[in-house]
Short mmCIF file of N, CA and C in Angstrom, two decimals:
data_model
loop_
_atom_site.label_atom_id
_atom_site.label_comp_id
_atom_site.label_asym_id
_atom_site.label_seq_id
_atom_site.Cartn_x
_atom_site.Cartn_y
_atom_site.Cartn_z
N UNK T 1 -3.64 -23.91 26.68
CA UNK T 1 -4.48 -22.75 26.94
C UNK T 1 -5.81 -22.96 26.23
N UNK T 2 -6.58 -22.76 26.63
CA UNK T 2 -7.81 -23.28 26.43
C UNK T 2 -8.48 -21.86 26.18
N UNK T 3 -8.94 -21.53 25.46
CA UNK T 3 -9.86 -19.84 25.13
C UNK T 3 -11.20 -19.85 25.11
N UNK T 4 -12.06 -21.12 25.25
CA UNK T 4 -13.19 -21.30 25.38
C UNK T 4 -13.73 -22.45 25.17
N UNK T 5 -14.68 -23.06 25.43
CA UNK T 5 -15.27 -24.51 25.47
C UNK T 5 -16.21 -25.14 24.58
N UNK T 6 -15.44 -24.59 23.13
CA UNK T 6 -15.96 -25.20 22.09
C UNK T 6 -15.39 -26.55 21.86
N UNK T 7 -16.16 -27.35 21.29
CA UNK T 7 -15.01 -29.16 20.65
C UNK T 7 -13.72 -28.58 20.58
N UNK T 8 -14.37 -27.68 19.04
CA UNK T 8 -12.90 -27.61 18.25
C UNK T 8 -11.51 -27.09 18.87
N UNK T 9 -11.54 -25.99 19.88
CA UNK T 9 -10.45 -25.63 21.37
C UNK T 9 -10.34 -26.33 22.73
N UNK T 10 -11.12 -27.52 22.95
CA UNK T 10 -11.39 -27.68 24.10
C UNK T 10 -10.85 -29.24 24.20
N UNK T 11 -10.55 -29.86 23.13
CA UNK T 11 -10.56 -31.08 23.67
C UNK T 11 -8.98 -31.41 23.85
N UNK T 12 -8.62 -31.88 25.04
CA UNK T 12 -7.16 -32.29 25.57
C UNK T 12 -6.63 -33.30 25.20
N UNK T 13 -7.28 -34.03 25.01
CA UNK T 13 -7.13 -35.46 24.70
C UNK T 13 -6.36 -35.81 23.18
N UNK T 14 -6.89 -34.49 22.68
CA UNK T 14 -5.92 -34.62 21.10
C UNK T 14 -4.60 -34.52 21.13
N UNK T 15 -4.11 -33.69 22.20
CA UNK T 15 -2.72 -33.36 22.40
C UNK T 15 -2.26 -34.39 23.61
N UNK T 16 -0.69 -34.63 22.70
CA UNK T 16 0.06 -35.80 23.64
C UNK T 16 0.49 -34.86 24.89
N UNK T 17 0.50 -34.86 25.78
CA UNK T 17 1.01 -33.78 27.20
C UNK T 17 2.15 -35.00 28.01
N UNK T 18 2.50 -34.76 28.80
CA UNK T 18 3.45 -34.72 30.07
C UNK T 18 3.12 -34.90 30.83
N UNK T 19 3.67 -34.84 32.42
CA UNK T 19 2.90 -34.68 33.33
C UNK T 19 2.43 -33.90 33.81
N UNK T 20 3.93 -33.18 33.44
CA UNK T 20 4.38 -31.90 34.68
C UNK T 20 3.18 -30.83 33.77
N UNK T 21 2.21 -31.04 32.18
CA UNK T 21 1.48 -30.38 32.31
C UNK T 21 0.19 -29.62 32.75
N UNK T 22 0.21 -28.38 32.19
CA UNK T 22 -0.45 -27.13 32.98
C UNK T 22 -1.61 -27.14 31.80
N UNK T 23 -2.71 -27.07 32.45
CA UNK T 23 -3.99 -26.54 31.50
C UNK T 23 -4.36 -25.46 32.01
N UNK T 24 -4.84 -24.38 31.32
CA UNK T 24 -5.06 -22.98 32.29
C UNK T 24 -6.32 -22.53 30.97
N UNK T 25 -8.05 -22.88 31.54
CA UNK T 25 -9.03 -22.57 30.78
C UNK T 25 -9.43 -21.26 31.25
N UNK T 26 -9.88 -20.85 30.62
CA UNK T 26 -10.48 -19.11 30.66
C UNK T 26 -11.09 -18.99 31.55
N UNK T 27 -11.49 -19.69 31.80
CA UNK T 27 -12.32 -19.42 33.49
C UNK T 27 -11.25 -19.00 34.45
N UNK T 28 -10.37 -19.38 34.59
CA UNK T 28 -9.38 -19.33 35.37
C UNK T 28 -8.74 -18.20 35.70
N UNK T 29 -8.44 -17.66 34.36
CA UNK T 29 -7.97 -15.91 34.01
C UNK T 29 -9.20 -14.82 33.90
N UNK T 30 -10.37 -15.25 33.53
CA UNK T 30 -11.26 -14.71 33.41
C UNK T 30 -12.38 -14.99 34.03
N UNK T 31 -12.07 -14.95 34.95
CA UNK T 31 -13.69 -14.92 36.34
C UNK T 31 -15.22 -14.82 35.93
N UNK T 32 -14.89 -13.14 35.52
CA UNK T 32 -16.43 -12.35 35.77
C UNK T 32 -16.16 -11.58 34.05
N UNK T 33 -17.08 -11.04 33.06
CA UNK T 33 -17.15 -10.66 31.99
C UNK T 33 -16.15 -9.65 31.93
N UNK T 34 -15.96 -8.39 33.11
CA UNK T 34 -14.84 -7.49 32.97
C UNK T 34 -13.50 -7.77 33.67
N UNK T 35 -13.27 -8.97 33.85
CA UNK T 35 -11.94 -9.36 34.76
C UNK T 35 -11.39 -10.00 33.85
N UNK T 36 -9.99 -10.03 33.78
CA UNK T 36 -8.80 -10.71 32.81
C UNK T 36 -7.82 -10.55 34.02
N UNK T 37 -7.16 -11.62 34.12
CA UNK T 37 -6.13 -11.87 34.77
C UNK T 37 -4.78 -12.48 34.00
N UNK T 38 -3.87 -12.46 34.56
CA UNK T 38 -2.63 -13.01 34.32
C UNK T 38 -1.81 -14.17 35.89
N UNK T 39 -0.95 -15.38 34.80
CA UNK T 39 -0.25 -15.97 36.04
C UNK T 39 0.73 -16.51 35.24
N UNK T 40 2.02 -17.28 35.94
CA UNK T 40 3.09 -17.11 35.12
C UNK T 40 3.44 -18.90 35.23
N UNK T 41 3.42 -19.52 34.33
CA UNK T 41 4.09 -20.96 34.33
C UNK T 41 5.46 -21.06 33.62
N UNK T 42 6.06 -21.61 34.39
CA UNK T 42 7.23 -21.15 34.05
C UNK T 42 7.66 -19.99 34.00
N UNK T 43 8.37 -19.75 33.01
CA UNK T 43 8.76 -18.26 32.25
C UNK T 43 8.38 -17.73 31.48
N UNK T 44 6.74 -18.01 31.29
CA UNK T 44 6.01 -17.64 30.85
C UNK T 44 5.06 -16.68 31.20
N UNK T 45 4.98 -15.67 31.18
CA UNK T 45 3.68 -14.91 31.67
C UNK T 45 2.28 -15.19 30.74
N UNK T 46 1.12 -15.00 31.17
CA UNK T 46 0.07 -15.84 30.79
C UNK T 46 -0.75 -14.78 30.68
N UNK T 47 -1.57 -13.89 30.03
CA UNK T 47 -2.67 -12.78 30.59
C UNK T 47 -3.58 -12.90 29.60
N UNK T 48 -5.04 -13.27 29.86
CA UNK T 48 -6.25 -12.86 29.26
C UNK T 48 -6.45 -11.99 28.80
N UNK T 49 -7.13 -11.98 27.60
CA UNK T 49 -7.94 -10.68 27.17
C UNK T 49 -9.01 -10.87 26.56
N UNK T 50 -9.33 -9.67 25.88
CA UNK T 50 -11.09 -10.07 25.31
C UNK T 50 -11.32 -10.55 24.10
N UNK T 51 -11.74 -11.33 23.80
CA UNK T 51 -11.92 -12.41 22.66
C UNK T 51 -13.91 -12.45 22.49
N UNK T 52 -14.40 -11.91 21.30
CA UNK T 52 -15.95 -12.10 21.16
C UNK T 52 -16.17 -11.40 20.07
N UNK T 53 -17.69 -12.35 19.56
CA UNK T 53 -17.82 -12.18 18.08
C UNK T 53 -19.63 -12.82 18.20
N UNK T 54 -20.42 -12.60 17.25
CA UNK T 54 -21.43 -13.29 16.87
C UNK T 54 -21.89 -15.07 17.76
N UNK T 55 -20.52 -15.34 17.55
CA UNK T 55 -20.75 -16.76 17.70
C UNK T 55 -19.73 -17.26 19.39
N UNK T 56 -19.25 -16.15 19.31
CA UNK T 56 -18.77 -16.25 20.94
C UNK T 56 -18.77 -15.38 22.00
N UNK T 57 -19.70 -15.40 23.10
CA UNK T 57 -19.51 -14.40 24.38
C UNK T 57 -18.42 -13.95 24.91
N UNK T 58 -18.35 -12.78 25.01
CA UNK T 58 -17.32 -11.56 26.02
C UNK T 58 -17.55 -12.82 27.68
N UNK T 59 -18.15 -13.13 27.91
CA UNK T 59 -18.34 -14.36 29.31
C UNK T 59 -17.83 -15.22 29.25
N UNK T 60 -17.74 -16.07 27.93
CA UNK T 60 -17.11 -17.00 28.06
C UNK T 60 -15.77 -17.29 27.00
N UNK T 61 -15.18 -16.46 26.72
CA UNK T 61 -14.43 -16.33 25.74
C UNK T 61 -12.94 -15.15 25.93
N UNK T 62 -11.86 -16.01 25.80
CA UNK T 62 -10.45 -15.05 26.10
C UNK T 62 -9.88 -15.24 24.82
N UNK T 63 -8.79 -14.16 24.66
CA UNK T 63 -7.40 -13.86 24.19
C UNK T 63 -6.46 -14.21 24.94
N UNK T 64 -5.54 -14.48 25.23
CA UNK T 64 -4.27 -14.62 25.62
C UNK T 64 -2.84 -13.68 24.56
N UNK T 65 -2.28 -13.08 25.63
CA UNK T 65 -0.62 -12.41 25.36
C UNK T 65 -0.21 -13.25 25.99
N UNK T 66 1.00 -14.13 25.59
CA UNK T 66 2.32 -14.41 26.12
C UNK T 66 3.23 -14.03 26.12
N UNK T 67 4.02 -13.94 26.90
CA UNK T 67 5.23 -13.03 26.96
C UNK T 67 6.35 -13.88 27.58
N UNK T 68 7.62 -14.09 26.94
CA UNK T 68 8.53 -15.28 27.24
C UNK T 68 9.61 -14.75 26.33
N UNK T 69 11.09 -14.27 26.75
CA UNK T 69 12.36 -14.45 26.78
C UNK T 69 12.18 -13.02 25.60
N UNK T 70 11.71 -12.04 25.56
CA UNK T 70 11.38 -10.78 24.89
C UNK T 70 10.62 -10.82 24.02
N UNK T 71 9.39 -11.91 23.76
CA UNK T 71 8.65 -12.06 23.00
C UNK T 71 7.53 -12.01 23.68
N UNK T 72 6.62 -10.60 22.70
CA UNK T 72 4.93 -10.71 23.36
C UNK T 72 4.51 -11.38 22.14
N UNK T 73 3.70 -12.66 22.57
CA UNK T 73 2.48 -12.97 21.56
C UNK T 73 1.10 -12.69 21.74
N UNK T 74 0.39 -12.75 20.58
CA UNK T 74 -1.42 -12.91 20.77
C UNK T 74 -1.81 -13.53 19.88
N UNK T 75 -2.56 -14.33 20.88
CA UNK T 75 -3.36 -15.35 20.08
C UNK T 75 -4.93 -14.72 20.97
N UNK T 76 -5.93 -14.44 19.85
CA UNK T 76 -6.95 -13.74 20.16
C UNK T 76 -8.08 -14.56 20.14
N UNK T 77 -7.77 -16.66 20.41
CA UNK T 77 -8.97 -17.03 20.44
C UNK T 77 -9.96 -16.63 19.36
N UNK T 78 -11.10 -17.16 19.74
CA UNK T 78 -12.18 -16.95 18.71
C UNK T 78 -12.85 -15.48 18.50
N UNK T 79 -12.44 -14.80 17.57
CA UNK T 79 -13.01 -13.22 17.96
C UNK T 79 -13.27 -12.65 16.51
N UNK T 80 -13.55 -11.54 16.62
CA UNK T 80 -13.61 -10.86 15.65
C UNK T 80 -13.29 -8.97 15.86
N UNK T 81 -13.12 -8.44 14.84
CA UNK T 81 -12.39 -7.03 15.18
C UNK T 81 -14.00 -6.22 16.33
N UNK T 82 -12.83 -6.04 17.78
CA UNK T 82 -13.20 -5.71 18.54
C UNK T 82 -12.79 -4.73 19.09
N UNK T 83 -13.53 -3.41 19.98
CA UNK T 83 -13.10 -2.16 20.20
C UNK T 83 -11.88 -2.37 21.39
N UNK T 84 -11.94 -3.15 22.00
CA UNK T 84 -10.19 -3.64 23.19
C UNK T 84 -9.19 -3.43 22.50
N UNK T 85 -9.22 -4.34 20.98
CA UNK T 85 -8.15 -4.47 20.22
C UNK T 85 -7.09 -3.41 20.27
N UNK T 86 -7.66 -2.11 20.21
CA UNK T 86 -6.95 -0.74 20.29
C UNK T 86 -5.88 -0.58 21.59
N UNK T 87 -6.35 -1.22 22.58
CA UNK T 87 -5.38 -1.45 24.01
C UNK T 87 -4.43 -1.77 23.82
N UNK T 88 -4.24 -2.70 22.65
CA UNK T 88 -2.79 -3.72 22.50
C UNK T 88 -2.45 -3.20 21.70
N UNK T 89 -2.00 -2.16 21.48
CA UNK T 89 -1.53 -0.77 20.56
C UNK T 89 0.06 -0.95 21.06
N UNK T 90 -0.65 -0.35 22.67
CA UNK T 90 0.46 -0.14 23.80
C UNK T 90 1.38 -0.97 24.28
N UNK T 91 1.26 -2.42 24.03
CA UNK T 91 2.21 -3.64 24.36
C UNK T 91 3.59 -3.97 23.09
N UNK T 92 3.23 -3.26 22.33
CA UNK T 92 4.60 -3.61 21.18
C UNK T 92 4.72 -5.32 21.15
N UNK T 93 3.68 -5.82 20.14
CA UNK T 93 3.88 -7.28 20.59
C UNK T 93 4.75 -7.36 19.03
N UNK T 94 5.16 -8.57 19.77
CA UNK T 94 6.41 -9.39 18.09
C UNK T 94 5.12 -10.20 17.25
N UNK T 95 4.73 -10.93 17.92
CA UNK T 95 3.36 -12.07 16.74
C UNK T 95 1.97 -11.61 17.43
N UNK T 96 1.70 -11.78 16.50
CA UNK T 96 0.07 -11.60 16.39
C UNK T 96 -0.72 -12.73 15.47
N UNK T 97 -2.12 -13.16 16.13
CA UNK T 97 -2.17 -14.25 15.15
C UNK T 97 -4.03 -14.23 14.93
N UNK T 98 -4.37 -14.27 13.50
CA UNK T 98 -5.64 -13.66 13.49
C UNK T 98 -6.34 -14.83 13.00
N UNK T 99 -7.85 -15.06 13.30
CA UNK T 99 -8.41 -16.29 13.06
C UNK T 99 -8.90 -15.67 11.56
N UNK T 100 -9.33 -16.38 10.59
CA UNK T 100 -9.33 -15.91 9.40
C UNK T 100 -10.40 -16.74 8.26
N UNK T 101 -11.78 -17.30 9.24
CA UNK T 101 -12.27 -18.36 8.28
C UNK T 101 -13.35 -17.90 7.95
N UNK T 102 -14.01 -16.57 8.31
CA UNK T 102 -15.20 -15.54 7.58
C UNK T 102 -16.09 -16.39 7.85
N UNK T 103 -16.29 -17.43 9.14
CA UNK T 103 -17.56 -17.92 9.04
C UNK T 103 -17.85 -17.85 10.87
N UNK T 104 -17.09 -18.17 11.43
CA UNK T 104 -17.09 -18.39 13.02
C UNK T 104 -16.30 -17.08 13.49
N UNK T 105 -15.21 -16.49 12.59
CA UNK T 105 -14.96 -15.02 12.86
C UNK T 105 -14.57 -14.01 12.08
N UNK T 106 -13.50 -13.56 12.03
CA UNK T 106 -13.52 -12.61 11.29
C UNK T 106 -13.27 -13.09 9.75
N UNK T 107 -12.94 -12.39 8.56
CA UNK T 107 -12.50 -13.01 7.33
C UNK T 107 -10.80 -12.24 7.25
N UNK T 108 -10.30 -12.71 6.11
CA UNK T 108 -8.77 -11.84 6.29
C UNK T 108 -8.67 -10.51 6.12
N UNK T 109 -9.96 -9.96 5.38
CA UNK T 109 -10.24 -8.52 5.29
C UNK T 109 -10.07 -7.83 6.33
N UNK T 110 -10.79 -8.32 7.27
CA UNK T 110 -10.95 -7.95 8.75
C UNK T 110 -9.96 -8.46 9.48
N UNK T 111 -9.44 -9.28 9.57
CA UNK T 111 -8.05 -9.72 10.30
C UNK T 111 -6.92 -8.60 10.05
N UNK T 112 -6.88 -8.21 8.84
CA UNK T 112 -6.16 -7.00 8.31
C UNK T 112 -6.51 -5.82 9.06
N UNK T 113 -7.44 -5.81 8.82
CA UNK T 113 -7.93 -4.01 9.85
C UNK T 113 -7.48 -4.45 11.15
N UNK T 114 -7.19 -5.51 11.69
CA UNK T 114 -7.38 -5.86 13.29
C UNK T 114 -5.80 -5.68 13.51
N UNK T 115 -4.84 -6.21 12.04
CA UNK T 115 -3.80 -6.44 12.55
C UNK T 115 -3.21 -5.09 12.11
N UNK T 116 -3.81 -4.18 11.62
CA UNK T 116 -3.38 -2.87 11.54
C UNK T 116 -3.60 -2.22 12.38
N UNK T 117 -4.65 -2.17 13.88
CA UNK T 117 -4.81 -1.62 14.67
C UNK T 117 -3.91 -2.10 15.71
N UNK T 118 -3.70 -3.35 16.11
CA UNK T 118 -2.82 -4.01 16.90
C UNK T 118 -1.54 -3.34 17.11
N UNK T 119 -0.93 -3.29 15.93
CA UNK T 119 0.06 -3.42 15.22
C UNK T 119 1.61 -3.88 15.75
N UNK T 120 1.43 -5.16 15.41
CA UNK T 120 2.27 -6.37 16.18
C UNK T 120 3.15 -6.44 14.90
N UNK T 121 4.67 -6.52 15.21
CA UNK T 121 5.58 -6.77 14.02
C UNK T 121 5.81 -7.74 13.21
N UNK T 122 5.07 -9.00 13.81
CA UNK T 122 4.75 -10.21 12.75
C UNK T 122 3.01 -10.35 12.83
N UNK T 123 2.52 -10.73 11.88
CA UNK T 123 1.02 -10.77 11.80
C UNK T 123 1.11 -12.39 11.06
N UNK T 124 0.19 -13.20 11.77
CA UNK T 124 -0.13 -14.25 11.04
C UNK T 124 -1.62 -14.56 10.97
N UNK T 125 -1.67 -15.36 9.77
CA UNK T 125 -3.01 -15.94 9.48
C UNK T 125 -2.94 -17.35 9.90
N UNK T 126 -4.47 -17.73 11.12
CA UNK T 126 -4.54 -19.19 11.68
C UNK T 126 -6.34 -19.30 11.68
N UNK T 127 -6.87 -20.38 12.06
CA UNK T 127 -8.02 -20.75 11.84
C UNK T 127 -8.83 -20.62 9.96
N UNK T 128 -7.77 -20.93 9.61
CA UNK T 128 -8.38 -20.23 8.32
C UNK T 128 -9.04 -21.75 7.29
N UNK T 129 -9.80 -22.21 7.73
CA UNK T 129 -10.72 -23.62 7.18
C UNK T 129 -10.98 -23.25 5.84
N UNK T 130 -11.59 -22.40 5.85
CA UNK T 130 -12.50 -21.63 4.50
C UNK T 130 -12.03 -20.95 3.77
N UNK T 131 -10.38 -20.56 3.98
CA UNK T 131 -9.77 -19.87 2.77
C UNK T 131 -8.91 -20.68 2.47
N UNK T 132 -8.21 -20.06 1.01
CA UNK T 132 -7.72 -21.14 0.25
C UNK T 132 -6.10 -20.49 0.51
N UNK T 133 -5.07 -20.86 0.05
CA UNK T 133 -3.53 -20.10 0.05
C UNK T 133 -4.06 -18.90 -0.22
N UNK T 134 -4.51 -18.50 -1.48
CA UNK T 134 -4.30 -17.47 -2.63
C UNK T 134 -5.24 -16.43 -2.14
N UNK T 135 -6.20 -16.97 -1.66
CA UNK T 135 -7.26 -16.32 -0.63
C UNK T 135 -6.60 -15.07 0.37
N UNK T 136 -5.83 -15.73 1.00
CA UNK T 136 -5.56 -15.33 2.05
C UNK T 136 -4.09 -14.22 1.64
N UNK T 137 -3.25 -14.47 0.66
CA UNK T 137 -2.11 -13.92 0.28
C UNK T 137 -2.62 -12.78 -0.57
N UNK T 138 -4.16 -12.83 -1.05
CA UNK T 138 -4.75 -11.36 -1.60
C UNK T 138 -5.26 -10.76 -0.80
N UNK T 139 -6.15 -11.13 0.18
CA UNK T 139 -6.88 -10.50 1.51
C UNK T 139 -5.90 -9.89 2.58
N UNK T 140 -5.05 -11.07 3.25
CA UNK T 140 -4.83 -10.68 4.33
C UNK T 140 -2.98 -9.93 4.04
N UNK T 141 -3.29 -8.71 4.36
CA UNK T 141 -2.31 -8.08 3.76
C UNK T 141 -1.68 -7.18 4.66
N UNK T 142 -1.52 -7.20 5.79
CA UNK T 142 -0.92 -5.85 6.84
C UNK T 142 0.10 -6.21 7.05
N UNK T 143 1.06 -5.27 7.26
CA UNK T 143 2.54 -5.02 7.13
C UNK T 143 2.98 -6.21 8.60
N UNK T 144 4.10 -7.16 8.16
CA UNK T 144 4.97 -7.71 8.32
C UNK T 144 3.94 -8.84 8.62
N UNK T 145 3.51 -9.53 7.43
CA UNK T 145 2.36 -10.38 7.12
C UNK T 145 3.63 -12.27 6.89
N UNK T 146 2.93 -12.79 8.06
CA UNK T 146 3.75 -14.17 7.55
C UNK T 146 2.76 -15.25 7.50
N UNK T 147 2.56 -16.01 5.78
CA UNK T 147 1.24 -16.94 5.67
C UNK T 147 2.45 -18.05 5.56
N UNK T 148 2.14 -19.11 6.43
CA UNK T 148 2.76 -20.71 6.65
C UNK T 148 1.57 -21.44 6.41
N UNK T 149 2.58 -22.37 5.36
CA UNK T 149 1.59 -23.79 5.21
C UNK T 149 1.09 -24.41 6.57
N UNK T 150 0.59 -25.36 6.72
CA UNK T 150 0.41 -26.01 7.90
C UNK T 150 1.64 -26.67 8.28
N UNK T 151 2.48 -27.50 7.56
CA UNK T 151 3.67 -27.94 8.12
C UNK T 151 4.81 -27.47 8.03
N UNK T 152 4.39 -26.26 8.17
CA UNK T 152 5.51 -24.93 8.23
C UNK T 152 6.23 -24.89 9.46
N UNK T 153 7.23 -24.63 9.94
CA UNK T 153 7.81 -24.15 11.41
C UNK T 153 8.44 -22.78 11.58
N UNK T 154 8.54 -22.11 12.38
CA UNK T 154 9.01 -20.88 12.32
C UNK T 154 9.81 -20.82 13.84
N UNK T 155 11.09 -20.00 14.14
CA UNK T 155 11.50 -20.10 14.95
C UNK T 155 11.30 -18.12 15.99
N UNK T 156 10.59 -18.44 16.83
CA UNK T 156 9.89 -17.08 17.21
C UNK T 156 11.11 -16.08 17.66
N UNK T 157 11.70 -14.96 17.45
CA UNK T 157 12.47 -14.22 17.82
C UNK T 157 12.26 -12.94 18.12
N UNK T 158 12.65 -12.18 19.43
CA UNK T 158 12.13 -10.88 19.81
C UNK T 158 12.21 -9.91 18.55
#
């Protein structure tokens, strides 16, 4: 899933793929600035949403919910706390996952307010370049908060 056409999200080539894989870039789900779409690979349902901040356009820039075997996720792409956010109130998602590097989007302060408005029953901290562990385990603090090392694994459950 591709959320926008920066290096750092965009390049395929880093990831080992398959055949049988599916690339699905925001253009795809997201047409026109007020259109978000959804399509389903596999058993997966797939749906856009709004992802934008300083450093990234509402035009060219998605969120994605997945939704697979009673699990809603969000991964909100490059963004920062945005007035949509409040929509996904209504989806009861299980993960939520907030970018957290206070320079390209939000900081964990703000990931916190975002993941308190959301309010998704697991909240994680990702994109986080610029914070340190300790950083992020004082900042980013909203209820059912899970900080993983990088070679952490977690097994996702409704």
């Amino acid at each position: 899933l591709i959320t926008h056409e920066h290096s750092d999200h965009n390049n395929e080539y880093l990831i080992k793929t398959k055949e049988s894989t599916k690339t699905i870039r925001y253009k795809k789900l997201h047409p026109s600035e007020d259109e978000y779409n959804s399509t389903e690979v596999g058993n997966v349902k797939i749906t856009a949403v709004p992802a934008y901040n300083r450093n990234h356009t509402k035009q060219f820039s998605v969120g994605y919910i997945l939704e697979f075997d009673g699990i809603k996720l969000y991964h909100p792409g490059d963004t920062s706390k945005i007035d949509e956010m409040k929509d996904l109130t209504e989806l009861n998602l299980t993960y939520a996952l907030y970018p957290t590097d206070g320079e390209y989007n939000m900081g964990p302060e703000e990931a916190t307010e975002c993941a308190n408005i959301v309010g998704a029953k697991h909240n994680i901290p990702i994109h986080n370049m610029n914070v340190t562990m300790d950083q992020l385990k004082e900042k980013f603090t909203p209820e059912g908060v899970m900080i993983l090392q990088y070679s952490d694994t977690i097994t996702l459950e409704p």
